[in-house]
PDB file of N, CA and C in Angstrom:
ATOM      1  N   MET A   1     102.258 129.735 114.825  1.00  0.00           N
ATOM      2  CA  MET A   1     102.908 128.160 115.153  1.00  0.00           C
ATOM      3  C   MET A   1     102.290 127.263 116.022  1.00  0.00           C
ATOM      4  N   ASP A   2     102.045 126.294 115.595  1.00  0.00           N
ATOM      5  CA  ASP A   2     101.152 125.115 116.801  1.00  0.00           C
ATOM      6  C   ASP A   2     102.282 124.776 117.505  1.00  0.00           C
ATOM      7  N   HIS A   3     101.433 124.433 118.909  1.00  0.00           N
ATOM      8  CA  HIS A   3     102.371 123.454 120.209  1.00  0.00           C
ATOM      9  C   HIS A   3     102.910 122.070 119.322  1.00  0.00           C
ATOM     10  N   PRO A   4     103.634 121.817 119.367  1.00  0.00           N
ATOM     11  CA  PRO A   4     104.118 120.391 119.450  1.00  0.00           C
ATOM     12  C   PRO A   4     103.420 119.269 119.181  1.00  0.00           C
ATOM     13  N   ARG A   5     102.436 119.454 120.175  1.00  0.00           N
ATOM     14  CA  ARG A   5     101.756 118.432 120.834  1.00  0.00           C
ATOM     15  C   ARG A   5     100.113 118.152 120.125  1.00  0.00           C
ATOM     16  N   THR A   6      99.638 119.522 119.460  1.00  0.00           N
ATOM     17  CA  THR A   6      98.840 119.859 118.919  1.00  0.00           C
ATOM     18  C   THR A   6      98.514 118.969 117.839  1.00  0.00           C
ATOM     19  N   PRO A   7      96.906 118.577 117.448  1.00  0.00           N
ATOM     20  CA  PRO A   7      96.748 117.810 116.215  1.00  0.00           C
ATOM     21  C   PRO A   7      97.081 117.936 115.011  1.00  0.00           C
ATOM     22  N   SER A   8      97.447 117.533 114.303  1.00  0.00           N
ATOM     23  CA  SER A   8      97.680 118.073 112.569  1.00  0.00           C
ATOM     24  C   SER A   8      96.878 118.864 111.821  1.00  0.00           C
ATOM     25  N   LEU A   9      95.586 118.814 112.370  1.00  0.00           N
ATOM     26  CA  LEU A   9      94.249 119.722 111.787  1.00  0.00           C
ATOM     27  C   LEU A   9      94.609 121.051 112.927  1.00  0.00           C
ATOM     28  N   ALA A  10      94.992 121.321 113.324  1.00  0.00           N
ATOM     29  CA  ALA A  10      94.955 122.552 114.531  1.00  0.00           C
ATOM     30  C   ALA A  10      95.778 123.580 113.669  1.00  0.00           C
ATOM     31  N   GLY A  11      95.264 124.729 114.133  1.00  0.00           N
ATOM     32  CA  GLY A  11      96.347 125.887 113.780  1.00  0.00           C
ATOM     33  C   GLY A  11      95.411 126.621 112.399  1.00  0.00           C
ATOM     34  N   THR A  12      96.292 127.859 112.845  1.00  0.00           N
ATOM     35  CA  THR A  12      95.378 129.124 111.530  1.00  0.00           C
ATOM     36  C   THR A  12      95.523 127.981 109.961  1.00  0.00           C
ATOM     37  N   LYS A  13      94.415 128.618 109.517  1.00  0.00           N
ATOM     38  CA  LYS A  13      94.337 128.222 107.979  1.00  0.00           C
ATOM     39  C   LYS A  13      94.020 129.481 106.957  1.00  0.00           C
ATOM     40  N   GLU A  14      94.605 129.716 106.063  1.00  0.00           N
ATOM     41  CA  GLU A  14      94.861 131.184 105.929  1.00  0.00           C
ATOM     42  C   GLU A  14      94.466 130.453 103.964  1.00  0.00           C
ATOM     43  N   GLY A  15      93.546 131.315 103.518  1.00  0.00           N
ATOM     44  CA  GLY A  15      93.328 131.106 102.086  1.00  0.00           C
ATOM     45  C   GLY A  15      91.916 129.893 101.478  1.00  0.00           C
ATOM     46  N   PRO A  16      91.203 130.223 100.774  1.00  0.00           N
ATOM     47  CA  PRO A  16      90.363 128.829 100.160  1.00  0.00           C
ATOM     48  C   PRO A  16      91.244 127.541 100.448  1.00  0.00           C
ATOM     49  N   ASP A  17      92.275 127.169 100.276  1.00  0.00           N
ATOM     50  CA  ASP A  17      92.934 126.232  99.971  1.00  0.00           C
ATOM     51  C   ASP A  17      93.387 125.830 101.271  1.00  0.00           C
ATOM     52  N   GLU A  18      93.588 126.208 101.928  1.00  0.00           N
ATOM     53  CA  GLU A  18      93.821 125.735 103.310  1.00  0.00           C
ATOM     54  C   GLU A  18      92.521 125.168 104.014  1.00  0.00           C
ATOM     55  N   VAL A  19      91.498 126.287 103.959  1.00  0.00           N
ATOM     56  CA  VAL A  19      90.215 125.917 104.597  1.00  0.00           C
ATOM     57  C   VAL A  19      89.841 124.916 103.641  1.00  0.00           C
ATOM     58  N   LEU A  20      89.738 124.674 102.554  1.00  0.00           N
ATOM     59  CA  LEU A  20      88.755 123.419 101.875  1.00  0.00           C
ATOM     60  C   LEU A  20      89.623 122.159 102.051  1.00  0.00           C
ATOM     61  N   ALA A  21      90.749 122.137 102.431  1.00  0.00           N
ATOM     62  CA  ALA A  21      91.408 120.818 102.984  1.00  0.00           C
ATOM     63  C   ALA A  21      91.717 120.790 104.268  1.00  0.00           C
ATOM     64  N   PHE A  22      91.431 121.619 105.182  1.00  0.00           N
ATOM     65  CA  PHE A  22      90.942 121.080 106.524  1.00  0.00           C
ATOM     66  C   PHE A  22      89.226 120.478 106.722  1.00  0.00           C
ATOM     67  N   PHE A  23      88.326 120.536 105.709  1.00  0.00           N
ATOM     68  CA  PHE A  23      87.150 120.362 105.572  1.00  0.00           C
ATOM     69  C   PHE A  23      87.424 118.418 104.751  1.00  0.00           C
ATOM     70  N   LYS A  24      88.240 118.611 103.648  1.00  0.00           N
ATOM     71  CA  LYS A  24      88.724 117.309 103.103  1.00  0.00           C
ATOM     72  C   LYS A  24      88.665 116.635 104.557  1.00  0.00           C
ATOM     73  N   ALA A  25      89.767 116.607 105.267  1.00  0.00           N
ATOM     74  CA  ALA A  25      90.206 116.090 106.096  1.00  0.00           C
ATOM     75  C   ALA A  25      89.671 115.890 107.077  1.00  0.00           C
ATOM     76  N   LEU A  26      88.092 116.783 107.988  1.00  0.00           N
ATOM     77  CA  LEU A  26      87.259 116.400 108.064  1.00  0.00           C
ATOM     78  C   LEU A  26      86.254 115.087 108.190  1.00  0.00           C
ATOM     79  N   GLY A  27      86.032 115.308 107.096  1.00  0.00           N
ATOM     80  CA  GLY A  27      84.770 114.393 105.881  1.00  0.00           C
ATOM     81  C   GLY A  27      85.933 112.999 105.887  1.00  0.00           C
ATOM     82  N   ARG A  28      87.324 112.869 105.581  1.00  0.00           N
ATOM     83  CA  ARG A  28      87.827 111.461 106.010  1.00  0.00           C
ATOM     84  C   ARG A  28      87.521 111.015 106.889  1.00  0.00           C
ATOM     85  N   ALA A  29      87.253 111.846 108.364  1.00  0.00           N
ATOM     86  CA  ALA A  29      87.026 111.202 109.442  1.00  0.00           C
ATOM     87  C   ALA A  29      85.281 110.932 110.326  1.00  0.00           C
ATOM     88  N   GLY A  30      84.560 111.403 108.914  1.00  0.00           N
ATOM     89  CA  GLY A  30      83.050 111.198 109.009  1.00  0.00           C
ATOM     90  C   GLY A  30      82.745 111.718 110.090  1.00  0.00           C
ATOM     91  N   PHE A  31      83.385 113.395 109.936  1.00  0.00           N
ATOM     92  CA  PHE A  31      83.117 114.379 110.968  1.00  0.00           C
ATOM     93  C   PHE A  31      81.796 114.657 110.193  1.00  0.00           C
ATOM     94  N   LYS A  32      80.556 115.018 111.845  1.00  0.00           N
ATOM     95  CA  LYS A  32      79.169 115.487 110.944  1.00  0.00           C
ATOM     96  C   LYS A  32      78.862 116.328 111.906  1.00  0.00           C
ATOM     97  N   ALA A  33      78.008 117.753 111.554  1.00  0.00           N
ATOM     98  CA  ALA A  33      77.685 118.510 112.426  1.00  0.00           C
ATOM     99  C   ALA A  33      76.132 119.059 112.253  1.00  0.00           C
ATOM    100  N   GLU A  34      75.479 119.508 113.641  1.00  0.00           N
ATOM    101  CA  GLU A  34      74.229 119.030 113.489  1.00  0.00           C
ATOM    102  C   GLU A  34      74.019 121.050 114.449  1.00  0.00           C
ATOM    103  N   THR A  35      73.679 121.898 114.128  1.00  0.00           N
ATOM    104  CA  THR A  35      73.180 123.216 114.437  1.00  0.00           C
ATOM    105  C   THR A  35      72.270 122.974 115.796  1.00  0.00           C
ATOM    106  N   ILE A  36      72.449 123.570 116.703  1.00  0.00           N
ATOM    107  CA  ILE A  36      72.025 123.932 117.704  1.00  0.00           C
ATOM    108  C   ILE A  36      71.480 125.360 118.074  1.00  0.00           C
ATOM    109  N   PHE A  37      71.978 126.297 117.373  1.00  0.00           N
ATOM    110  CA  PHE A  37      71.817 127.765 117.647  1.00  0.00           C
ATOM    111  C   PHE A  37      72.986 128.535 116.924  1.00  0.00           C
ATOM    112  N   LEU A  38      72.174 129.401 116.269  1.00  0.00           N
ATOM    113  CA  LEU A  38      72.748 130.301 115.157  1.00  0.00           C
ATOM    114  C   LEU A  38      72.456 131.625 115.535  1.00  0.00           C
ATOM    115  N   ALA A  39      73.247 132.678 115.756  1.00  0.00           N
ATOM    116  CA  ALA A  39      73.000 134.196 116.345  1.00  0.00           C
ATOM    117  C   ALA A  39      73.651 134.897 115.170  1.00  0.00           C
ATOM    118  N   ALA A  40      73.465 136.195 115.048  1.00  0.00           N
ATOM    119  CA  ALA A  40      74.313 137.187 114.672  1.00  0.00           C
ATOM    120  C   ALA A  40      74.148 138.399 115.002  1.00  0.00           C
ATOM    121  N   ASP A  41      75.446 139.048 115.191  1.00  0.00           N
ATOM    122  CA  ASP A  41      74.789 140.328 115.927  1.00  0.00           C
ATOM    123  C   ASP A  41      76.802 141.614 115.280  1.00  0.00           C
ATOM    124  N   GLY A  42      76.070 142.582 114.446  1.00  0.00           N
ATOM    125  CA  GLY A  42      77.246 143.809 114.105  1.00  0.00           C
ATOM    126  C   GLY A  42      77.731 142.849 112.659  1.00  0.00           C
ATOM    127  N   ASP A  43      79.460 142.114 113.414  1.00  0.00           N
ATOM    128  CA  ASP A  43      80.009 141.550 112.371  1.00  0.00           C
ATOM    129  C   ASP A  43      80.230 140.619 113.084  1.00  0.00           C
ATOM    130  N   TRP A  44      79.556 139.780 113.652  1.00  0.00           N
ATOM    131  CA  TRP A  44      79.542 138.420 114.038  1.00  0.00           C
ATOM    132  C   TRP A  44      78.862 137.486 113.614  1.00  0.00           C
ATOM    133  N   VAL A  45      78.780 136.583 113.520  1.00  0.00           N
ATOM    134  CA  VAL A  45      77.651 135.386 113.406  1.00  0.00           C
ATOM    135  C   VAL A  45      78.343 134.203 114.505  1.00  0.00           C
ATOM    136  N   VAL A  46      77.474 133.361 115.224  1.00  0.00           N
ATOM    137  CA  VAL A  46      77.869 132.153 116.290  1.00  0.00           C
ATOM    138  C   VAL A  46      76.716 131.661 116.181  1.00  0.00           C
ATOM    139  N   ASP A  47      77.993 130.373 115.896  1.00  0.00           N
ATOM    140  CA  ASP A  47      77.668 128.834 114.940  1.00  0.00           C
ATOM    141  C   ASP A  47      77.885 127.982 116.732  1.00  0.00           C
ATOM    142  N   LEU A  48      76.676 127.349 117.643  1.00  0.00           N
ATOM    143  CA  LEU A  48      76.816 126.101 118.647  1.00  0.00           C
ATOM    144  C   LEU A  48      76.357 125.027 117.718  1.00  0.00           C
ATOM    145  N   HIS A  49      77.027 123.857 118.160  1.00  0.00           N
ATOM    146  CA  HIS A  49      76.606 122.345 117.340  1.00  0.00           C
ATOM    147  C   HIS A  49      77.028 121.566 117.690  1.00  0.00           C
ATOM    148  N   ARG A  50      76.233 120.541 117.564  1.00  0.00           N
ATOM    149  CA  ARG A  50      77.011 119.430 118.333  1.00  0.00           C
ATOM    150  C   ARG A  50      78.362 118.799 116.775  1.00  0.00           C
ATOM    151  N   GLY A  51      78.917 118.139 117.279  1.00  0.00           N
ATOM    152  CA  GLY A  51      79.958 118.004 115.896  1.00  0.00           C
ATOM    153  C   GLY A  51      80.442 116.005 116.741  1.00  0.00           C
ATOM    154  N   TRP A  52      80.261 115.548 115.581  1.00  0.00           N
ATOM    155  CA  TRP A  52      80.712 113.793 116.319  1.00  0.00           C
ATOM    156  C   TRP A  52      81.573 113.252 115.203  1.00  0.00           C
ATOM    157  N   SER A  53      82.193 112.007 114.969  1.00  0.00           N
ATOM    158  CA  SER A  53      82.798 111.547 114.218  1.00  0.00           C
ATOM    159  C   SER A  53      81.645 110.285 113.703  1.00  0.00           C
ATOM    160  N   THR A  54      82.348 109.628 112.881  1.00  0.00           N
ATOM    161  CA  THR A  54      82.006 108.503 112.490  1.00  0.00           C
ATOM    162  C   THR A  54      82.809 107.279 112.221  1.00  0.00           C
ATOM    163  N   LYS A  55      83.609 107.403 111.465  1.00  0.00           N
ATOM    164  CA  LYS A  55      85.403 107.104 111.228  1.00  0.00           C
ATOM    165  C   LYS A  55      86.513 107.159 112.078  1.00  0.00           C
ATOM    166  N   PRO A  56      86.603 106.652 112.964  1.00  0.00           N
ATOM    167  CA  PRO A  56      86.201 106.102 113.483  1.00  0.00           C
ATOM    168  C   PRO A  56      85.368 106.934 114.941  1.00  0.00           C
ATOM    169  N   LYS A  57      84.062 105.700 115.632  1.00  0.00           N
ATOM    170  CA  LYS A  57      82.975 106.818 116.524  1.00  0.00           C
ATOM    171  C   LYS A  57      84.141 107.323 117.604  1.00  0.00           C
ATOM    172  N   GLY A  58      84.005 107.982 118.150  1.00  0.00           N
ATOM    173  CA  GLY A  58      84.247 108.327 119.640  1.00  0.00           C
ATOM    174  C   GLY A  58      84.168 109.486 120.263  1.00  0.00           C
ATOM    175  N   LEU A  59      83.794 110.889 118.902  1.00  0.00           N
ATOM    176  CA  LEU A  59      84.067 112.265 119.268  1.00  0.00           C
ATOM    177  C   LEU A  59      82.818 112.394 119.093  1.00  0.00           C
ATOM    178  N   ASP A  60      81.955 112.718 120.580  1.00  0.00           N
ATOM    179  CA  ASP A  60      80.917 113.636 120.133  1.00  0.00           C
ATOM    180  C   ASP A  60      80.493 114.604 121.188  1.00  0.00           C
ATOM    181  N   ILE A  61      80.664 115.886 120.805  1.00  0.00           N
ATOM    182  CA  ILE A  61      81.173 117.209 121.935  1.00  0.00           C
ATOM    183  C   ILE A  61      80.246 118.396 121.280  1.00  0.00           C
ATOM    184  N   THR A  62      80.091 119.278 121.877  1.00  0.00           N
ATOM    185  CA  THR A  62      79.258 120.516 121.830  1.00  0.00           C
ATOM    186  C   THR A  62      80.242 121.615 121.250  1.00  0.00           C
ATOM    187  N   TRP A  63      80.536 122.078 120.266  1.00  0.00           N
ATOM    188  CA  TRP A  63      81.129 123.297 119.365  1.00  0.00           C
ATOM    189  C   TRP A  63      80.678 124.446 119.234  1.00  0.00           C
ATOM    190  N   ALA A  64      81.422 125.693 119.444  1.00  0.00           N
ATOM    191  CA  ALA A  64      81.302 126.797 119.178  1.00  0.00           C
ATOM    192  C   ALA A  64      81.996 127.732 117.954  1.00  0.00           C
ATOM    193  N   LEU A  65      81.723 127.634 117.360  1.00  0.00           N
ATOM    194  CA  LEU A  65      82.022 128.960 115.834  1.00  0.00           C
ATOM    195  C   LEU A  65      81.904 130.112 116.139  1.00  0.00           C
ATOM    196  N   ALA A  66      83.184 130.912 116.369  1.00  0.00           N
ATOM    197  CA  ALA A  66      82.612 132.533 116.306  1.00  0.00           C
ATOM    198  C   ALA A  66      83.276 133.532 114.898  1.00  0.00           C
ATOM    199  N   PHE A  67      82.477 133.749 113.919  1.00  0.00           N
ATOM    200  CA  PHE A  67      82.903 134.093 112.117  1.00  0.00           C
ATOM    201  C   PHE A  67      82.962 135.309 112.578  1.00  0.00           C
ATOM    202  N   ARG A  68      84.039 136.447 112.174  1.00  0.00           N
ATOM    203  CA  ARG A  68      83.538 137.941 111.971  1.00  0.00           C
ATOM    204  C   ARG A  68      83.770 137.983 110.890  1.00  0.00           C
ATOM    205  N   ILE A  69      82.446 138.787 110.514  1.00  0.00           N
ATOM    206  CA  ILE A  69      82.031 139.448 108.924  1.00  0.00           C
ATOM    207  C   ILE A  69      83.090 140.579 108.790  1.00  0.00           C
ATOM    208  N   GLU A  70      83.846 140.573 107.448  1.00  0.00           N
ATOM    209  CA  GLU A  70      84.225 141.671 106.605  1.00  0.00           C
ATOM    210  C   GLU A  70      84.073 142.169 105.710  1.00  0.00           C
ATOM    211  N   GLU A  71      83.116 142.893 104.875  1.00  0.00           N
ATOM    212  CA  GLU A  71      82.858 143.110 103.729  1.00  0.00           C
ATOM    213  C   GLU A  71      82.241 142.031 103.197  1.00  0.00           C
ATOM    214  N   GLY A  72      81.532 142.059 103.710  1.00  0.00           N
ATOM    215  CA  GLY A  72      80.425 140.595 103.463  1.00  0.00           C
ATOM    216  C   GLY A  72      81.183 139.146 103.232  1.00  0.00           C
ATOM    217  N   ARG A  73      82.423 139.217 103.517  1.00  0.00           N
ATOM    218  CA  ARG A  73      83.179 137.631 103.720  1.00  0.00           C
ATOM    219  C   ARG A  73      83.314 137.480 104.939  1.00  0.00           C
ATOM    220  N   ILE A  74      83.606 136.277 104.899  1.00  0.00           N
ATOM    221  CA  ILE A  74      84.379 135.551 106.641  1.00  0.00           C
ATOM    222  C   ILE A  74      85.610 136.406 106.796  1.00  0.00           C
ATOM    223  N   ALA A  75      86.291 137.373 107.654  1.00  0.00           N
ATOM    224  CA  ALA A  75      87.615 137.789 107.644  1.00  0.00           C
ATOM    225  C   ALA A  75      88.271 136.300 108.768  1.00  0.00           C
ATOM    226  N   GLU A  76      87.279 136.012 109.659  1.00  0.00           N
ATOM    227  CA  GLU A  76      87.697 135.284 110.829  1.00  0.00           C
ATOM    228  C   GLU A  76      87.174 134.411 111.079  1.00  0.00           C
ATOM    229  N   ALA A  77      87.171 133.217 111.499  1.00  0.00           N
ATOM    230  CA  ALA A  77      86.806 132.027 112.322  1.00  0.00           C
ATOM    231  C   ALA A  77      87.506 131.473 113.070  1.00  0.00           C
ATOM    232  N   ILE A  78      86.875 131.488 114.382  1.00  0.00           N
ATOM    233  CA  ILE A  78      87.694 130.437 115.621  1.00  0.00           C
ATOM    234  C   ILE A  78      86.895 129.983 116.164  1.00  0.00           C
ATOM    235  N   ASN A  79      87.441 128.415 116.381  1.00  0.00           N
ATOM    236  CA  ASN A  79      86.404 127.319 116.965  1.00  0.00           C
ATOM    237  C   ASN A  79      86.981 126.670 117.793  1.00  0.00           C
ATOM    238  N   TYR A  80      85.680 126.398 118.772  1.00  0.00           N
ATOM    239  CA  TYR A  80      86.036 126.237 120.502  1.00  0.00           C
ATOM    240  C   TYR A  80      85.393 125.225 120.559  1.00  0.00           C
ATOM    241  N   PRO A  81      86.101 123.642 120.901  1.00  0.00           N
ATOM    242  CA  PRO A  81      85.420 122.738 121.424  1.00  0.00           C
ATOM    243  C   PRO A  81      84.881 122.721 122.674  1.00  0.00           C
ATOM    244  N   GLY A  82      83.562 122.721 123.213  1.00  0.00           N
ATOM    245  CA  GLY A  82      83.585 122.142 124.194  1.00  0.00           C
ATOM    246  C   GLY A  82      84.562 121.381 125.229  1.00  0.00           C
ATOM    247  N   ASP A  83      84.940 120.438 124.659  1.00  0.00           N
ATOM    248  CA  ASP A  83      85.838 119.605 125.609  1.00  0.00           C
ATOM    249  C   ASP A  83      87.269 119.447 124.808  1.00  0.00           C
ATOM    250  N   GLN A  84      88.436 120.155 125.172  1.00  0.00           N
ATOM    251  CA  GLN A  84      89.130 120.521 124.065  1.00  0.00           C
ATOM    252  C   GLN A  84      90.358 119.091 124.488  1.00  0.00           C
ATOM    253  N   HIS A  85      89.696 118.294 125.546  1.00  0.00           N
ATOM    254  CA  HIS A  85      90.922 117.048 125.688  1.00  0.00           C
ATOM    255  C   HIS A  85      90.109 116.011 125.024  1.00  0.00           C
ATOM    256  N   ALA A  86      88.875 115.638 125.338  1.00  0.00           N
ATOM    257  CA  ALA A  86      88.289 114.923 124.330  1.00  0.00           C
ATOM    258  C   ALA A  86      88.758 114.980 122.667  1.00  0.00           C
ATOM    259  N   ALA A  87      88.689 116.401 122.199  1.00  0.00           N
ATOM    260  CA  ALA A  87      88.966 116.366 120.628  1.00  0.00           C
ATOM    261  C   ALA A  87      90.079 115.886 120.652  1.00  0.00           C
ATOM    262  N   ASP A  88      91.625 116.544 121.335  1.00  0.00           N
ATOM    263  CA  ASP A  88      92.716 116.594 120.849  1.00  0.00           C
ATOM    264  C   ASP A  88      92.862 114.915 121.068  1.00  0.00           C
ATOM    265  N   ALA A  89      92.174 114.135 122.112  1.00  0.00           N
ATOM    266  CA  ALA A  89      92.514 112.896 121.939  1.00  0.00           C
ATOM    267  C   ALA A  89      92.279 112.507 120.616  1.00  0.00           C
ATOM    268  N   TYR A  90      90.647 112.348 120.373  1.00  0.00           N
ATOM    269  CA  TYR A  90      90.228 112.202 118.692  1.00  0.00           C
ATOM    270  C   TYR A  90      91.244 112.356 117.777  1.00  0.00           C
ATOM    271  N   PHE A  91      91.090 113.592 117.280  1.00  0.00           N
ATOM    272  CA  PHE A  91      92.284 113.937 116.340  1.00  0.00           C
ATOM    273  C   PHE A  91      93.897 113.414 116.745  1.00  0.00           C
ATOM    274  N   TRP A  92      94.310 113.167 117.404  1.00  0.00           N
ATOM    275  CA  TRP A  92      95.588 112.441 118.055  1.00  0.00           C
ATOM    276  C   TRP A  92      95.414 111.480 117.486  1.00  0.00           C
ATOM    277  N   LYS A  93      94.422 110.545 117.203  1.00  0.00           N
ATOM    278  CA  LYS A  93      94.090 108.907 117.266  1.00  0.00           C
ATOM    279  C   LYS A  93      94.231 108.923 115.698  1.00  0.00           C
ATOM    280  N   VAL A  94      93.538 109.830 115.588  1.00  0.00           N
ATOM    281  CA  VAL A  94      92.987 110.016 113.823  1.00  0.00           C
ATOM    282  C   VAL A  94      93.769 110.517 112.761  1.00  0.00           C
ATOM    283  N   PHE A  95      94.286 111.313 113.021  1.00  0.00           N
ATOM    284  CA  PHE A  95      95.313 112.024 112.185  1.00  0.00           C
ATOM    285  C   PHE A  95      96.813 112.103 112.691  1.00  0.00           C
ATOM    286  N   ALA A  96      97.728 111.810 112.136  1.00  0.00           N
ATOM    287  CA  ALA A  96      99.114 111.975 112.670  1.00  0.00           C
ATOM    288  C   ALA A  96      99.648 113.579 112.795  1.00  0.00           C
ATOM    289  N   LEU A  97     100.375 113.701 113.372  1.00  0.00           N
ATOM    290  CA  LEU A  97     101.344 114.646 113.514  1.00  0.00           C
ATOM    291  C   LEU A  97     102.163 114.657 112.587  1.00  0.00           C
ATOM    292  N   ALA A  98     102.398 116.201 112.046  1.00  0.00           N
ATOM    293  CA  ALA A  98     103.412 116.181 110.796  1.00  0.00           C
ATOM    294  C   ALA A  98     104.702 115.875 111.542  1.00  0.00           C
ATOM    295  N   ASP A  99     106.044 116.347 110.848  1.00  0.00           N
ATOM    296  CA  ASP A  99     107.325 115.288 110.826  1.00  0.00           C
ATOM    297  C   ASP A  99     107.492 116.521 111.674  1.00  0.00           C
ATOM    298  N   LEU A 100     108.499 116.445 112.383  1.00  0.00           N
ATOM    299  CA  LEU A 100     109.001 116.612 113.472  1.00  0.00           C
ATOM    300  C   LEU A 100     109.341 118.607 112.952  1.00  0.00           C
ATOM    301  N   PRO A 101     109.999 118.806 112.046  1.00  0.00           N
ATOM    302  CA  PRO A 101     110.674 120.206 111.497  1.00  0.00           C
ATOM    303  C   PRO A 101     109.508 121.106 111.220  1.00  0.00           C
ATOM    304  N   ASP A 102     108.568 120.013 110.520  1.00  0.00           N
ATOM    305  CA  ASP A 102     107.323 121.052 109.824  1.00  0.00           C
ATOM    306  C   ASP A 102     106.431 121.460 111.387  1.00  0.00           C
ATOM    307  N   ARG A 103     106.265 120.620 112.394  1.00  0.00           N
ATOM    308  CA  ARG A 103     105.784 120.725 113.542  1.00  0.00           C
ATOM    309  C   ARG A 103     105.889 122.090 114.134  1.00  0.00           C
ATOM    310  N   LEU A 104     107.060 122.005 113.983  1.00  0.00           N
ATOM    311  CA  LEU A 104     107.722 123.494 114.868  1.00  0.00           C
ATOM    312  C   LEU A 104     108.013 124.823 113.762  1.00  0.00           C
ATOM    313  N   HIS A 105     108.413 124.168 112.596  1.00  0.00           N
ATOM    314  CA  HIS A 105     108.217 125.818 111.860  1.00  0.00           C
ATOM    315  C   HIS A 105     107.851 125.517 110.274  1.00  0.00           C
ATOM    316  N   PRO A 106     106.459 125.485 110.200  1.00  0.00           N
ATOM    317  CA  PRO A 106     106.045 124.876 109.063  1.00  0.00           C
ATOM    318  C   PRO A 106     105.821 126.156 108.503  1.00  0.00           C
ATOM    319  N   ARG A 107     105.763 127.527 108.885  1.00  0.00           N
ATOM    320  CA  ARG A 107     105.605 128.367 107.055  1.00  0.00           C
ATOM    321  C   ARG A 107     107.206 128.712 107.068  1.00  0.00           C
ATOM    322  N   SER A 108     108.071 128.479 107.598  1.00  0.00           N
ATOM    323  CA  SER A 108     109.690 128.981 107.161  1.00  0.00           C
ATOM    324  C   SER A 108     110.287 128.235 106.099  1.00  0.00           C
ATOM    325  N   ARG A 109     109.563 126.635 106.774  1.00  0.00           N
ATOM    326  CA  ARG A 109     110.290 125.673 105.360  1.00  0.00           C
ATOM    327  C   ARG A 109     110.552 126.124 103.892  1.00  0.00           C
ATOM    328  N   GLY A 110     111.463 126.275 103.091  1.00  0.00           N
ATOM    329  CA  GLY A 110     110.926 126.757 101.571  1.00  0.00           C
ATOM    330  C   GLY A 110     110.626 125.733 100.891  1.00  0.00           C
TER     331      GLY A 110
END
């Protein structure tokens, strides 16, 4: 469960539909990424990149993505913003929080 103050894009995404919806939302914000460093070791791939927004402008920070690979597929991806406060402020401005019941119990509502 997300903390009630986390931006609406925060939280675990499960399955292709949720992941694609996440990237579609980032696209609406004009989010861009430029690779700085990419490496693999064992079951892990690490992507260090500059990520910035264009609609509206205001976010330009370094991000790290850690992917755990299992049987040739991404089993887990963890996203680390270089400046969590800047990321939160931007996403709160651009994406509205979900309604309160959904923020508190997003998966338990039928």
